[in-house]
Backbone as JSON, one array per atom type, in Angstrom:
{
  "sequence": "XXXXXXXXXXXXXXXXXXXXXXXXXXXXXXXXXXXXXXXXXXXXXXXXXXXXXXXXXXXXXXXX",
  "N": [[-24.35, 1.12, -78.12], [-24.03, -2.45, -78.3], [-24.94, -5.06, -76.77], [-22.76, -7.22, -76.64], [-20.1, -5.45, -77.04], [-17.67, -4.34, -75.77], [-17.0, -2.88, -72.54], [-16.3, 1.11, -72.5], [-15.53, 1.84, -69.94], [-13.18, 0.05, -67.43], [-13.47, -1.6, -64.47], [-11.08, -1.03, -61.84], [-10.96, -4.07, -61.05], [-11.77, -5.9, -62.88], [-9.31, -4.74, -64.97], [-6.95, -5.93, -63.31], [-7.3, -8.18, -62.93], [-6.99, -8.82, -66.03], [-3.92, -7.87, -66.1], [-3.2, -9.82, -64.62], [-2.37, -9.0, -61.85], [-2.27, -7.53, -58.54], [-5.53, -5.41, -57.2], [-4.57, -2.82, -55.91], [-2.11, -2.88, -57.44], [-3.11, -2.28, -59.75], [-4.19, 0.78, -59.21], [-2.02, 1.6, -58.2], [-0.71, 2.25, -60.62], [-2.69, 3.89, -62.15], [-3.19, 5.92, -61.0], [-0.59, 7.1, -60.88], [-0.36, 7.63, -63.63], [0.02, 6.29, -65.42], [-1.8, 4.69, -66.78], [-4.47, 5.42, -68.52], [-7.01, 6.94, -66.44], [-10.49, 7.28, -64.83], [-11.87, 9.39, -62.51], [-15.36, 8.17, -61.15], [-18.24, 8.35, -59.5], [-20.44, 9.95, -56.54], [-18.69, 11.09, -54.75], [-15.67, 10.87, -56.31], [-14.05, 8.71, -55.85], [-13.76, 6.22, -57.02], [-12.22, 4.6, -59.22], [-12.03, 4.24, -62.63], [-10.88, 2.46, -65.79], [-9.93, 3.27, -68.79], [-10.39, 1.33, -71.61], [-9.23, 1.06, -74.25], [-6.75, 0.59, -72.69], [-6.33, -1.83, -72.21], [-5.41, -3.09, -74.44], [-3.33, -1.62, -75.87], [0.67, -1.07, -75.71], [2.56, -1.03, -73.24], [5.21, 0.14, -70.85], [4.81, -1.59, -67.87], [5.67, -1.92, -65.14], [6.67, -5.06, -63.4], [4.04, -6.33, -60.49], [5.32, -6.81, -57.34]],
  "CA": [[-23.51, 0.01, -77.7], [-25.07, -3.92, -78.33], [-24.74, -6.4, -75.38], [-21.42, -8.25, -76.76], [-19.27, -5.11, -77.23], [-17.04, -4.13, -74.76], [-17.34, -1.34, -71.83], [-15.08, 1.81, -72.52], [-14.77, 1.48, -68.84], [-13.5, -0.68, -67.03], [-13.61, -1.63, -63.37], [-10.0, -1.88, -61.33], [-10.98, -5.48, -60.78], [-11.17, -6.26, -64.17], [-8.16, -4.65, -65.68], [-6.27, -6.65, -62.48], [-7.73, -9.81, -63.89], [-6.27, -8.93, -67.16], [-2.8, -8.08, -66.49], [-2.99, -10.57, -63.48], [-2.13, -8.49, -60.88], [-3.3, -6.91, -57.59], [-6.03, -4.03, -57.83], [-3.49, -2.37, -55.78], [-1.06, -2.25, -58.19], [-3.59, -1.11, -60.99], [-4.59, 1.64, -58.56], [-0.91, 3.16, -58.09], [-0.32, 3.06, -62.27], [-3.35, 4.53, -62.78], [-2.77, 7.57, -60.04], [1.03, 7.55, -61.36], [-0.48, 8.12, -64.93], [0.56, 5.08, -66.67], [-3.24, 4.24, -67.17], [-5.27, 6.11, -68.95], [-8.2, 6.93, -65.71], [-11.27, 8.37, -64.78], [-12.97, 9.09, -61.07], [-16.43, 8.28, -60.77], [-19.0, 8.07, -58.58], [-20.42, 11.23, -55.75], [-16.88, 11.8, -53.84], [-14.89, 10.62, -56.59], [-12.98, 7.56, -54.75], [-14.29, 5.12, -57.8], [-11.48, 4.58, -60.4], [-12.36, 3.73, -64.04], [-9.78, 2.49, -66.76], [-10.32, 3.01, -70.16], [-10.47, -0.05, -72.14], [-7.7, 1.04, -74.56], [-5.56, 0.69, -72.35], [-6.02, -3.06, -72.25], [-4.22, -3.62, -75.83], [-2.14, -0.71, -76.06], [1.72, -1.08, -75.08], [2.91, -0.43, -71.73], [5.88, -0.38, -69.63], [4.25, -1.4, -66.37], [6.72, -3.08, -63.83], [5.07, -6.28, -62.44], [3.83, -6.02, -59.21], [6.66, -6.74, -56.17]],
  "C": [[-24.38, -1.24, -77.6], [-24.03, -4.34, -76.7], [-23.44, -7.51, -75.29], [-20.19, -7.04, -76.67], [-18.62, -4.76, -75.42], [-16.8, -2.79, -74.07], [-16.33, -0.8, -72.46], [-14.48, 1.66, -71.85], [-14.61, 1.16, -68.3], [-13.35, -0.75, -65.59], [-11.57, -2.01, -62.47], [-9.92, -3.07, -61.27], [-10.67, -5.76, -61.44], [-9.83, -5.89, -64.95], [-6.81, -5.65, -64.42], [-6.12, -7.9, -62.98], [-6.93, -9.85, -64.9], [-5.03, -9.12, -67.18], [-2.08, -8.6, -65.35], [-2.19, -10.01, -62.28], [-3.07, -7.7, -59.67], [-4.32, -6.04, -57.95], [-5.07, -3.4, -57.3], [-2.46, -1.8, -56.54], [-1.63, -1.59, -59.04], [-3.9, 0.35, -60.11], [-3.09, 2.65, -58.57], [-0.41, 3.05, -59.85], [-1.47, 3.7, -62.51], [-3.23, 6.15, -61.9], [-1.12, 7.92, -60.61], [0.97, 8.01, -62.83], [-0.22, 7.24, -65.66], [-0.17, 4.49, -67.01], [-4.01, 5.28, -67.21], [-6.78, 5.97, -67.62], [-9.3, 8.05, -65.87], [-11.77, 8.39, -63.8], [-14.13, 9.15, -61.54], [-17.16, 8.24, -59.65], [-19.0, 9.71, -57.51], [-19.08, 11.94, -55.41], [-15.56, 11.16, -54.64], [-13.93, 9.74, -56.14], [-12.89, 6.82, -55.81], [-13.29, 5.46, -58.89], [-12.22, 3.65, -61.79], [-10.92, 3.81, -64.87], [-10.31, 1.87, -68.25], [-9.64, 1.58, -70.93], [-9.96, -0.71, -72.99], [-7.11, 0.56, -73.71], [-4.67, -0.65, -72.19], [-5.37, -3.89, -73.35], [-3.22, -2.74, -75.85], [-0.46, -1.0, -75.06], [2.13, -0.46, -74.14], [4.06, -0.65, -71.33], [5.86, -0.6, -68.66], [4.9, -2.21, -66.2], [5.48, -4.4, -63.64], [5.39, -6.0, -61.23], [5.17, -7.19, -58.5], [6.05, -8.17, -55.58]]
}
């Protein structure tokens, strides 16, 4: 991987940023399955979202 391409994965923050919404809300589509995730970190708490997921078509509600 060079220094311009783009992570696989990305951080709740960032995909929030993207589809301008809370992390919150990315947090319950990605536990509801409607985002491709992954736990990291020791005790697993740390969400990751693959980086597909940021072009690929979605039906995600907007946040409330």
């Amino acid at each position: 991987m060079d220094a311009t391409s783009e992570p696989e994965w990305l951080t709740v923050s960032e995909v929030a940023r993207h589809f301008r919404v809370s992390t919150r809300t990315v947090t319950r589509w990605a536990l509801s399955g409607r985002l491709r995730m992954r736990r990291v970190g020791p005790t697993g708490r740390l969400i990751r979202i693959h980086s597909s997921e940021l072009n690929s078509e979605h039906d995600l509600p907007a946040s409330a």
